[in-house]
Amino acid sequence: MSLGAVDLPYFSENGFRRAQCSATGLWFWSRDAARKTCGDSQEDEYTFIGSPLISGFSETGSALKDKMRETFLNFFEQQGHTRVEPYPILARWRDDIHLTIASIAVFQPHVTSGLVPPPANPLTISQPCIRLTDVDAVGASGRHLTTFEMMAHHVFNRPKDGEVHYWMNECVEFCDRLFTAALGIDANEITYVENPWSGGGNAGAAVEVIVGGLELATLVFMNLQEDEDGDVEIKGIKYSEMDLQIIDTGYGLERFCWAAAGTPTIYEAIYPESVSWLKELTGFSQILEGTDINLDELLGQMSRLLALRKVLITRLAERGVEIDEQTLLSVSQPLSRIYAIPDHMHALCNMLGDGLVPSNAKAGYLARMLIRRVLRMRDELGLNVSLSDLAEHHLQFNFEVSRMKQTTAGFLQILQLEEERYNIMLRKGENVVKGMLKSLPLDAVEIPDEILFTLNDTHGMAPALVIGIAKSSGWSNVSLRSGFAAELAQRHASQAKQAAKSTSKKRGLPELPPTKKLYYDDVWMTNHNAEVLHCSKEGDDWLVVLNQTCLYPEGGGQACDLGSINGIEVVNVQIENDIIIHTISNSLDVGTQVSVELSIDRRRQLMDHHTAVHIVGGAARTLLGPHVYQAGANKNTDSARLDITHHSRLSRNDLDEIEKLSNQVLQEIKTTEKMELPRAQADKEFGFDLYQGGAPKGGDVRILKIGEHDVQACGGTHHDEPA
Ligand SMILES: [Zn+2]
């Protein structure tokens, strides 16, 4: 079974007609009886360039964004939605993605799975997002961005519990009224294109809302979840219906701004000051000297024709823009860089502002990639400005500094350090590339992917840079296939997904109730009775599951407790799906009562080290900056280790200061607070810095608060008194 037509009363009551697009074959709804195409096909051009579709907005740049965002959020507030503040751009609450890629990502997986209630219902939000999949097209296409705000209205229905706010018909009505009544869009210009959606394990019916050739919104009706035995199939994957029915919408703020400004490209609408400034610095007007090109006309026509690259020059000529390929290139290449730089700077403000530190791994890699793209484009444009200069200009015109968690000084310092590293990398680059390409024949046309990946991931050398060095070092025929940068970003994204998957291994135990964790009630409990629920042989050992235990299983970087059951030594304790498994050397009878004993000396040492890690981490954050985050931790009996994210190697002085502050905390704070809060409340009260140790797994979050010094979600065992 697949999904049928999106046939809604709102359509029939408001003069819509369903038709099949003559170009794409997709079904769409329109009030315009003469319409043959869906609005988003190769046959459809942008109609708003030079003649804005949305009326009443004379601003440009950040003022335009602010006014558009307010208009949207206000509209939905008036329709009974609660406004929710945007979440961070770094998806700290998830372990399968690094960056927030859509507004719904904020609610996945804990809200969308039904584990945690939404912060409001229905709600409206404008969520900053980053997507690097089209990074190569940014600047060149006239419309692509790596960072954007996704405005949305979300609904979480539970029809089985009688909780239904609204569904498809009302959703489309809200959207249509926003477009026509609130934004003054010509009703005949709007088409609703049926196109089922799937992603992140969920799926459902969906419509894309196209206006003037531009996709302005997507309305997704998510009521399906991935299920191998499901009876609905979308794009080859099987789904079944879920208890929770979710409306997931996405309205691209910047696209609304473009449609309201009617500028030749989206970049002039949202980053006008940056574009003018970079044009001036580049001496862009000189490129046009001696030609009779009307730049706005050229760019407008190019944006309209963006889907038709091959025939671009002929078609431009038909429209009265005569240009040869060489001139077109000399204009469009520098322009695409001028456009891409503010986009990338905006993404960096979002990422580093949120406390990210550039590195060669995970989200840090994505930031470094963008930094190096900016530096390369800057060099290609021959600009005599530093990365920090670019950032300062961007902060002045395009970014609300108060939204940054990072300090402006810290942000600029990180960029300065990254620029120094880039310069070092350029100096060393030639030898590194030559070494890696040693066995590649000089007449090769491509560099193997694996070499490019390695140079990128371990040496921080972007593929385009490697190609440049290779060309000047004798491999003159090599080139880079287009889309490689996006592939690299994708590769890093899927590594996160893989890592998230591989941590959820299974041991194949029978279905058992969750083990009661007595160590949370009292960390000093050293013995108790329990019932044996399961005992099975594994190699020379026996795996034992009890109804309750005071032995802490290995987790969160903390080694497991040891002890004994009925006098038999416990050599390992692990946890799987809330079931605690003790490894012992002898078998026990299921159903019998046993006595459990904890090795309290080991526990005390583990708690010493674990509590100390919290105090030292808090001290490092206080002293070094909000970007200091736990990158890894290990708490054992003889020592503990804490890895933190910081842009520079810690100096002797840094270490001394951290030690001093930690000791001070031990002196001043007498008791720790331990609490267990529902996810939504924990997020709200403490923010996402809470999840230093990784994404939380359950609906409730255990929190350790050490005065005002440090607060973290942590499932480990800690002292009640730090000292
Ligand atoms: Zn802890």
XYZ file of C-alpha atoms and ligand atoms in Angstrom:
724
model
C 0.000 0.000 0.000
C 1.171 3.516 -0.716
C -0.327 6.853 0.319
C -3.367 8.137 -1.586
C -4.418 11.639 -2.673
C -4.377 14.508 -0.191
C -8.055 15.269 -0.746
C -9.155 17.876 1.797
C -12.486 19.688 2.283
C -10.559 22.983 2.402
C -9.450 22.464 -1.189
C -12.923 21.736 -2.569
C -14.557 24.525 -0.529
C -12.067 27.112 -1.767
C -12.082 26.498 -5.488
C -8.978 24.319 -5.736
C -8.581 21.772 -8.512
C -6.320 18.690 -8.466
C -4.096 18.245 -11.513
C -1.022 16.296 -12.523
C 2.102 18.312 -13.314
C 2.963 18.019 -16.999
C 6.672 18.254 -16.155
C 7.198 16.253 -12.934
C 4.137 13.981 -12.911
C 3.376 14.996 -9.305
C -0.223 15.799 -8.318
C -0.949 19.310 -7.164
C -3.802 21.553 -5.999
C -4.293 25.054 -7.411
C -6.985 27.714 -7.721
C -5.667 28.572 -11.166
C -7.690 26.391 -13.555
C -5.259 27.016 -16.416
C -2.178 25.799 -14.511
C -0.401 22.841 -16.151
C 2.710 22.564 -13.940
C 3.096 22.223 -10.190
C 5.125 25.397 -9.807
C 8.351 23.651 -8.852
C 9.474 22.149 -12.161
C 11.983 22.997 -14.888
C 9.129 24.716 -16.699
C 8.432 27.064 -13.798
C 10.426 30.219 -13.369
C 10.681 32.531 -10.383
C 8.039 35.177 -10.891
C 8.925 37.318 -7.872
C 12.339 38.635 -8.963
C 11.850 42.346 -9.550
C 8.190 42.083 -8.509
C 7.860 40.940 -4.886
C 5.145 38.406 -4.088
C 4.791 39.380 -0.448
C 3.717 42.942 0.170
C 4.337 45.280 3.089
C 8.025 44.595 3.690
C 10.347 47.388 2.610
C 13.242 46.330 4.880
C 16.222 44.179 3.885
C 18.774 42.157 5.825
C 18.343 41.342 9.487
C 15.509 43.891 9.906
C 13.567 42.077 7.185
C 14.227 38.723 8.852
C 13.112 40.052 12.239
C 9.880 41.495 10.859
C 9.078 38.372 8.821
C 9.754 36.072 11.789
C 7.504 38.183 14.027
C 4.726 38.216 11.423
C 4.825 34.438 11.222
C 5.031 33.729 14.966
C 2.352 36.317 15.726
C -0.005 34.830 13.181
C 0.252 31.398 14.786
C 0.073 32.763 18.326
C -3.220 34.369 17.363
C -4.398 30.971 16.126
C -3.853 29.381 19.543
C -0.216 28.248 19.222
C 2.333 28.778 21.991
C 5.588 30.402 20.947
C 8.606 28.270 21.884
C 12.131 29.727 22.043
C 14.551 28.199 19.542
C 16.816 25.352 20.646
C 20.627 25.341 20.226
C 22.159 24.702 16.819
C 24.313 21.946 18.340
C 22.019 18.980 18.872
C 23.379 18.080 22.336
C 20.233 16.099 23.136
C 20.843 13.659 20.276
C 23.673 11.279 19.532
C 22.762 10.563 15.891
C 23.213 14.082 14.474
C 25.618 16.869 15.387
C 23.616 19.856 14.197
C 19.978 20.869 14.283
C 18.868 20.284 10.696
C 15.152 21.074 11.044
C 12.730 22.358 13.665
C 11.380 18.844 14.219
C 14.936 17.658 15.047
C 14.476 19.560 18.312
C 11.754 17.098 19.303
C 13.391 13.905 18.057
C 13.584 11.267 19.271
C 12.195 11.807 22.784
C 9.017 13.792 21.917
C 8.287 12.192 18.543
C 8.549 8.733 20.109
C 6.025 9.739 22.765
C 8.500 9.321 25.651
C 8.471 12.995 26.656
C 5.602 15.490 26.286
C 6.206 18.484 23.953
C 7.003 21.846 25.617
C 3.638 23.157 24.304
C 0.923 21.843 22.028
C 0.268 23.175 19.428
C 3.412 25.268 19.238
C 5.176 27.692 16.907
C 8.920 28.220 16.633
C 11.572 29.745 14.388
C 14.525 27.403 14.660
C 18.027 28.201 13.347
C 19.254 25.182 11.358
C 22.376 24.108 9.505
C 22.504 21.747 6.554
C 25.734 21.135 4.710
C 24.430 18.820 2.016
C 24.334 21.601 -0.600
C 27.430 23.435 0.564
C 28.918 23.407 -2.957
C 25.864 25.146 -4.393
C 25.880 27.999 -1.876
C 26.610 31.281 -3.629
C 26.510 29.743 -7.091
C 22.815 28.905 -7.304
C 21.314 32.176 -6.124
C 19.213 30.449 -3.468
C 21.147 27.792 -1.496
C 22.138 28.416 2.109
C 23.959 26.301 4.685
C 22.233 28.046 7.550
C 18.628 29.165 7.690
C 15.755 29.564 10.085
C 12.963 27.088 9.801
C 9.713 28.681 10.949
C 7.152 26.081 11.937
C 3.916 25.175 13.637
C 3.924 21.740 15.237
C 1.129 19.600 16.583
C 1.399 16.365 18.560
C -1.893 14.456 18.523
C -2.699 11.309 20.485
C -5.973 10.183 18.910
C -6.080 6.993 21.034
C -6.091 9.162 24.182
C -8.651 11.545 22.678
C -6.085 14.347 22.305
C -6.361 15.791 18.787
C -5.578 19.480 18.216
C -5.856 19.610 14.448
C -4.843 17.616 11.415
C -4.345 18.042 7.662
C -7.367 20.148 6.746
C -6.852 22.810 9.424
C -3.123 22.792 8.843
C -3.516 23.596 5.148
C -6.103 26.237 6.045
C -3.680 27.951 8.468
C -0.960 27.928 5.832
C -3.247 29.256 3.120
C -4.592 32.048 5.336
C -1.069 33.034 6.372
C -0.076 33.328 2.709
C -3.160 35.109 1.418
C -4.553 37.133 4.336
C -1.435 37.886 6.409
C 1.166 38.168 3.640
C -0.999 39.315 0.742
C 0.141 36.631 -1.690
C -1.956 36.261 -4.849
C -4.044 33.136 -4.231
C -3.660 31.999 -7.847
C 0.125 31.810 -7.415
C -0.054 29.170 -4.656
C 0.134 25.451 -5.416
C 0.057 22.542 -2.973
C 2.086 19.653 -4.363
C 1.470 16.156 -2.995
C 4.762 14.485 -2.140
C 4.951 11.892 0.679
C 7.762 12.580 3.125
C 10.095 10.271 5.043
C 13.113 10.799 7.260
C 14.595 9.999 10.653
C 12.545 6.818 10.934
C 9.172 8.540 10.453
C 6.993 9.196 7.412
C 3.614 10.397 6.261
C 1.609 12.343 3.699
C 3.005 15.746 2.830
C 2.428 18.769 0.633
C 5.007 21.218 -0.634
C 3.732 24.743 -0.917
C 5.061 26.540 -3.975
C 4.645 30.229 -4.648
C 6.036 32.029 -7.672
C 8.290 29.081 -8.528
C 9.784 28.971 -5.015
C 9.071 26.295 -2.426
C 8.081 28.349 0.628
C 6.808 25.643 2.942
C 6.447 21.919 3.496
C 3.586 20.502 5.530
C 4.215 16.980 6.759
C 1.652 14.765 8.434
C 3.780 12.281 10.258
C 1.751 9.326 11.426
C 3.979 6.438 10.365
C 7.086 4.860 11.839
C 9.646 2.542 10.291
C 8.555 -1.040 10.830
C 9.847 -4.082 8.931
C 6.397 -5.659 9.225
C 4.531 -2.450 8.329
C 1.981 -2.349 5.511
C 2.694 1.120 4.078
C 5.652 1.476 1.729
C 7.347 4.792 0.900
C 10.547 4.966 -1.155
C 11.205 1.270 -0.561
C 10.927 1.409 3.246
C 8.043 -0.153 5.197
C 6.075 1.756 7.835
C 3.208 1.185 10.243
C 0.921 3.697 11.939
C 2.041 5.145 15.277
C 0.095 6.266 18.340
C 1.400 9.786 18.054
C 0.359 11.824 15.013
C 2.622 14.766 14.376
C 2.263 17.819 12.163
C 5.737 18.855 11.112
C 5.856 22.022 9.063
C 8.793 23.989 7.722
C 8.624 27.532 6.352
C 11.980 28.879 5.151
C 12.341 32.322 6.739
C 15.026 33.482 4.290
C 12.941 32.413 1.287
C 10.014 34.472 2.560
C 12.414 37.396 2.838
C 13.589 36.818 -0.736
C 10.012 36.667 -2.037
C 9.285 39.914 -0.164
C 12.419 41.714 -1.395
C 12.336 40.428 -4.979
C 16.138 40.780 -5.206
C 18.133 38.996 -7.929
C 19.399 36.397 -5.416
C 18.480 35.391 -1.866
C 21.812 36.749 -0.601
C 20.986 40.373 -1.482
C 17.757 40.015 0.470
C 19.266 38.693 3.685
C 22.930 39.820 3.676
C 22.828 43.126 1.723
C 25.501 44.904 3.795
C 27.911 41.974 3.532
C 27.430 41.633 -0.214
C 28.039 45.370 -0.815
C 31.052 45.418 1.498
C 32.682 42.369 -0.124
C 31.968 43.729 -3.611
C 33.677 46.947 -2.641
C 36.684 45.179 -1.118
C 37.019 42.980 -4.206
C 36.717 45.867 -6.616
C 33.909 43.944 -8.231
C 32.709 46.912 -10.299
C 35.986 46.805 -12.245
C 35.079 43.377 -13.581
C 32.048 44.919 -15.228
C 33.936 47.889 -16.640
C 34.002 47.945 -20.426
C 30.959 45.676 -20.646
C 27.411 46.922 -20.961
C 26.016 44.332 -18.590
C 23.154 45.297 -16.333
C 24.164 43.193 -13.335
C 20.770 43.030 -11.652
C 19.147 42.020 -14.903
C 21.808 39.363 -15.520
C 21.576 37.924 -12.003
C 17.799 37.983 -11.984
C 17.622 36.114 -15.266
C 20.318 33.678 -14.104
C 18.420 32.866 -10.917
C 15.286 32.267 -12.966
C 17.213 29.930 -15.249
C 19.202 28.186 -12.563
C 17.793 24.767 -13.377
C 18.851 25.097 -16.996
C 22.620 25.572 -16.725
C 23.457 23.930 -20.073
C 21.371 26.257 -22.160
C 21.922 29.251 -19.931
C 23.848 31.400 -22.381
C 21.452 30.819 -25.281
C 18.455 31.478 -23.124
C 20.036 34.608 -21.662
C 20.543 35.860 -25.222
C 16.884 35.183 -26.030
C 16.024 37.447 -23.105
C 18.214 40.245 -24.370
C 21.233 39.540 -22.108
C 24.158 38.989 -24.510
C 27.111 37.466 -22.737
C 29.943 35.091 -23.693
C 31.018 32.206 -21.528
C 34.274 33.834 -20.435
C 32.560 37.010 -19.225
C 29.800 35.051 -17.554
C 32.405 33.079 -15.646
C 34.413 36.169 -14.709
C 31.270 37.678 -13.206
C 29.657 34.633 -11.655
C 32.733 33.074 -10.020
C 33.696 35.994 -7.787
C 30.038 36.730 -7.123
C 29.342 33.215 -5.940
C 32.181 33.645 -3.404
C 30.889 37.043 -2.334
C 27.513 35.417 -1.699
C 28.836 32.296 0.016
C 31.063 34.110 2.533
C 28.235 35.769 4.515
C 26.277 32.508 4.472
C 29.241 30.580 5.867
C 29.997 33.325 8.419
C 26.392 33.124 9.576
C 26.667 29.356 10.025
C 29.902 29.880 11.998
C 28.267 32.503 14.244
C 25.560 29.943 14.933
C 27.940 27.038 15.573
C 30.774 28.717 17.478
C 28.294 31.035 19.183
C 26.730 27.910 20.593
C 30.022 26.817 22.131
C 31.447 24.590 19.412
C 35.224 24.331 19.036
C 36.602 23.610 15.521
C 38.452 20.301 15.305
C 39.008 17.364 12.976
C 36.097 15.339 14.348
C 32.326 15.411 14.669
C 30.635 18.827 14.599
C 34.007 20.497 15.141
C 35.020 19.162 11.735
C 32.015 20.801 10.083
C 32.959 24.171 11.564
C 36.568 23.808 10.449
C 35.419 22.876 6.946
C 33.365 26.068 6.719
C 36.229 28.163 8.112
C 38.628 26.787 5.523
C 36.137 27.338 2.724
C 35.808 30.974 3.770
C 39.591 31.406 3.936
C 40.058 29.856 0.511
C 37.318 31.985 -1.036
C 38.789 35.054 0.630
C 42.202 34.256 -0.908
C 40.661 33.589 -4.313
C 38.933 36.966 -4.147
C 42.240 38.571 -3.165
C 40.683 40.135 -0.060
C 43.045 41.699 2.418
C 41.002 41.003 5.554
C 41.367 38.473 8.337
C 38.783 35.911 9.322
C 38.123 37.919 12.482
C 37.535 41.058 10.349
C 34.918 39.139 8.377
C 33.352 37.932 11.609
C 33.245 41.390 13.174
C 31.520 42.790 10.110
C 29.039 39.945 10.153
C 28.263 40.447 13.841
C 27.720 44.154 13.209
C 25.044 43.681 10.557
C 23.673 40.173 10.619
C 23.898 38.475 13.981
C 22.431 39.256 17.367
C 25.429 38.879 19.692
C 23.123 38.342 22.668
C 22.095 35.032 21.078
C 25.642 33.709 21.459
C 26.636 31.636 24.446
C 30.273 32.178 23.514
C 31.776 35.586 24.262
C 32.618 37.826 21.303
C 36.262 37.800 22.399
C 36.272 33.998 22.617
C 34.621 33.731 19.199
C 37.185 36.024 17.570
C 40.054 34.274 19.341
C 38.962 30.893 18.012
C 38.786 32.302 14.472
C 42.234 33.853 14.796
C 43.687 30.527 15.974
C 41.959 28.722 13.114
C 43.422 31.163 10.610
C 46.908 30.529 12.018
C 46.338 26.770 11.734
C 45.157 27.220 8.150
C 48.366 29.064 7.296
C 50.514 26.355 8.878
C 48.545 23.730 7.003
C 49.135 25.570 3.713
C 52.864 25.682 4.377
C 53.105 21.993 5.222
C 50.458 20.978 2.731
C 52.674 20.459 -0.270
C 54.865 17.822 1.375
C 51.913 16.028 2.892
C 50.057 15.846 -0.426
C 53.160 14.712 -2.341
C 53.742 11.990 0.230
C 50.191 10.693 0.022
C 50.154 10.733 -3.794
C 53.554 9.017 -4.172
C 52.126 5.930 -5.847
C 49.537 7.749 -7.968
C 50.541 7.924 -11.672
C 51.170 11.488 -12.861
C 48.543 11.148 -15.599
C 45.755 10.204 -13.148
C 42.540 12.196 -13.554
C 41.151 11.598 -10.082
C 42.600 11.233 -6.607
C 41.158 8.158 -4.850
C 38.392 9.061 -2.382
C 40.179 7.396 0.516
C 43.229 9.635 0.086
C 41.033 12.720 -0.032
C 39.139 11.576 3.044
C 42.377 10.957 4.960
C 43.941 14.269 3.959
C 40.772 15.981 4.995
C 40.048 14.170 8.215
C 43.536 13.841 9.651
C 45.314 16.841 8.114
C 42.334 19.180 7.782
C 43.075 19.707 4.096
C 39.957 20.365 2.052
C 39.686 18.385 -1.213
C 39.747 21.510 -3.407
C 42.989 22.565 -1.765
C 44.510 19.106 -2.255
C 43.596 19.240 -5.947
C 45.248 22.649 -6.260
C 48.466 21.417 -4.664
C 48.421 18.188 -6.699
C 48.042 20.135 -9.934
C 51.017 22.348 -9.180
C 53.046 19.333 -8.069
C 52.926 17.374 -11.319
C 49.515 15.639 -11.326
C 48.203 18.177 -13.816
C 45.111 16.248 -14.973
C 43.427 15.661 -11.624
C 40.104 17.274 -10.877
C 37.431 17.028 -8.213
C 34.009 15.714 -8.988
C 31.307 18.173 -8.025
C 29.430 17.484 -4.823
C 32.443 15.989 -3.074
C 32.379 18.495 -0.204
C 28.750 17.631 0.474
C 29.663 13.935 0.368
C 32.340 14.529 2.969
C 29.884 16.332 5.236
C 27.440 13.463 4.693
C 30.157 10.963 5.597
C 30.704 12.716 8.907
C 26.969 12.850 9.526
C 26.546 9.129 8.898
C 29.496 8.367 11.196
C 27.470 9.933 14.011
C 24.510 7.761 13.051
C 26.652 4.616 12.940
C 28.236 5.414 16.295
C 24.783 5.914 17.778
C 23.657 2.553 16.380
C 26.697 0.532 17.420
C 26.350 1.502 21.083
C 22.981 -0.237 21.279
C 24.230 -3.827 21.081
C 22.123 -6.638 22.432
C 22.982 -9.724 24.435
C 19.856 -11.663 23.667
C 18.468 -11.967 27.197
C 14.843 -13.032 27.644
C 12.216 -10.352 28.333
C 12.788 -9.185 31.946
C 11.520 -6.273 34.055
C 13.927 -3.325 34.578
C 16.251 -3.902 37.534
C 15.579 -1.692 40.554
C 18.659 0.490 41.075
C 19.225 0.663 44.814
C 22.404 2.741 44.426
C 20.233 5.726 43.527
C 18.287 5.472 46.804
C 21.391 5.319 48.962
C 24.970 5.374 47.698
C 26.184 3.888 51.005
C 23.956 0.785 50.955
C 26.411 -2.130 51.111
C 24.187 -5.202 51.335
C 20.639 -6.318 50.673
C 18.553 -9.288 49.596
C 17.319 -9.860 46.060
C 15.513 -12.415 43.933
C 17.277 -14.188 41.059
C 15.292 -13.543 37.848
C 17.695 -15.038 35.350
C 20.917 -17.050 35.225
C 22.621 -18.262 32.045
C 26.071 -19.516 31.091
C 28.388 -17.455 28.899
C 31.804 -19.016 28.304
C 33.190 -19.937 31.737
C 30.986 -17.374 33.483
C 27.384 -17.046 34.556
C 25.215 -14.020 33.811
C 22.818 -13.208 36.637
C 19.898 -10.786 36.657
C 18.271 -9.825 39.974
C 15.060 -7.920 40.728
C 17.189 -5.229 42.454
C 20.834 -4.433 43.030
C 23.104 -1.936 44.775
C 25.931 -2.641 42.292
C 26.438 0.149 39.748
C 26.934 -1.154 36.174
C 29.670 0.294 33.964
C 28.364 3.410 32.270
C 28.867 7.110 31.677
C 32.627 6.591 31.801
C 32.422 5.144 35.319
C 33.806 1.661 35.982
C 31.385 -0.858 37.479
C 31.086 -1.736 41.148
C 32.294 -5.101 42.368
C 31.142 -7.270 45.256
C 29.531 -10.639 45.724
C 26.249 -12.509 45.455
C 25.783 -15.260 48.079
C 29.545 -15.019 48.635
C 30.341 -15.652 44.941
C 32.573 -12.893 43.585
C 30.996 -10.508 41.049
C 33.624 -9.784 38.382
C 31.640 -7.486 36.074
C 28.370 -5.528 36.065
C 26.786 -4.254 32.835
C 23.459 -2.717 31.887
C 21.355 -3.394 28.784
C 17.950 -1.826 28.188
C 17.576 -1.078 31.881
C 18.440 -4.645 32.906
C 21.550 -5.017 35.066
C 23.658 -8.105 34.388
C 26.113 -9.432 36.986
C 28.914 -11.753 35.863
C 29.870 -14.429 38.426
C 31.756 -17.734 38.369
C 28.980 -20.022 39.590
C 25.324 -20.590 38.852
C 22.371 -19.529 41.013
C 18.834 -20.933 40.991
C 16.183 -18.714 39.423
C 13.488 -17.769 41.931
C 15.708 -18.005 45.011
C 16.563 -15.210 47.432
C 20.217 -14.196 47.509
C 22.309 -11.760 49.479
C 24.197 -9.016 47.583
C 27.317 -7.399 48.987
C 29.046 -4.249 47.680
C 32.828 -3.610 47.877
C 32.499 -0.269 49.561
C 36.159 0.765 49.268
C 36.026 0.525 45.495
C 32.711 2.392 45.425
C 34.144 5.161 47.569
C 37.127 5.587 45.241
C 34.862 5.638 42.178
C 32.636 8.244 43.788
C 35.663 10.353 44.775
C 36.892 10.366 41.215
C 33.504 10.796 39.647
C 32.478 13.727 41.828
C 35.923 15.275 41.246
C 35.419 15.074 37.454
C 32.263 17.183 37.810
C 34.065 19.771 39.906
C 37.093 19.978 37.597
C 34.855 20.188 34.491
C 32.864 23.027 36.059
C 36.096 24.822 36.972
C 37.441 24.493 33.418
C 34.201 25.930 31.993
C 34.208 28.832 34.423
C 37.828 29.679 33.669
C 38.206 28.911 29.958
C 34.810 29.725 28.492
C 31.370 28.353 27.615
C 32.807 26.242 24.779
C 34.346 23.895 27.341
C 32.367 20.716 27.129
C 33.012 17.165 28.198
C 34.489 15.291 25.222
C 35.123 12.083 27.123
C 35.573 10.873 30.670
C 36.814 7.836 32.490
C 36.405 7.225 36.195
C 38.256 4.316 37.666
C 39.504 3.368 41.128
C 43.093 4.542 40.747
C 42.477 7.589 38.562
C 39.963 9.595 36.578
C 40.385 11.330 33.245
C 38.358 14.186 31.775
C 38.689 15.298 28.139
C 37.372 18.744 27.380
C 36.760 20.729 24.207
C 39.103 23.702 24.083
C 40.749 25.513 21.203
C 44.303 25.437 22.583
C 46.522 23.155 24.615
C 46.105 23.859 28.335
C 49.032 25.780 29.777
C 50.624 25.014 33.145
C 48.937 28.168 34.397
C 45.487 27.028 33.124
C 45.930 23.731 34.963
C 47.001 25.452 38.175
C 44.018 27.781 38.032
C 41.604 24.886 37.441
C 43.094 23.047 40.413
C 42.865 26.134 42.603
C 39.211 26.758 41.747
C 38.337 23.074 42.216
C 39.831 23.089 45.702
C 37.949 26.264 46.485
C 34.681 24.590 45.419
C 35.468 21.646 47.714
C 35.939 24.102 50.574
C 32.834 26.154 49.913
C 30.133 23.760 48.770
C 29.058 21.390 51.472
C 26.321 19.291 49.858
C 25.432 18.177 46.351
C 21.856 18.174 45.088
C 20.626 15.028 43.398
C 17.332 15.131 41.565
C 15.366 13.302 38.940
C 13.353 15.525 36.592
C 11.151 14.897 33.541
C 13.120 15.649 30.345
C 11.082 18.703 29.329
C 11.496 20.285 32.762
C 15.219 19.509 32.924
C 15.776 21.055 29.458
C 13.856 24.128 30.480
C 15.468 24.668 33.863
C 19.074 23.904 33.056
C 19.466 24.096 29.260
C 21.375 21.696 27.069
C 24.765 22.082 28.761
C 23.218 19.546 31.079
C 24.032 16.771 28.616
C 27.838 16.867 28.929
C 28.005 13.110 29.022
C 25.874 12.568 25.900
C 22.247 12.446 24.870
C 19.857 11.300 27.620
C 18.213 7.914 27.039
C 15.026 8.050 29.082
C 12.048 10.253 29.837
C 13.425 11.249 33.230
C 16.849 12.725 33.748
C 19.071 12.284 36.821
C 20.828 15.488 37.667
C 23.788 16.264 39.896
C 24.059 19.887 40.960
C 27.102 21.100 42.832
C 26.010 24.506 44.118
C 26.103 27.025 41.304
C 29.390 25.508 40.147
C 28.298 22.626 37.955
C 25.061 20.985 36.929
C 24.926 17.893 34.751
C 22.687 15.064 33.766
C 24.542 12.037 35.054
C 23.564 8.513 35.931
C 26.729 7.794 37.932
C 27.207 7.500 41.688
C 28.311 10.661 43.490
C 29.044 11.827 46.990
C 26.353 13.648 48.920
C 29.053 15.970 50.214
C 31.750 16.988 47.729
C 34.447 17.269 50.407
Zn 28.396 12.163 37.345
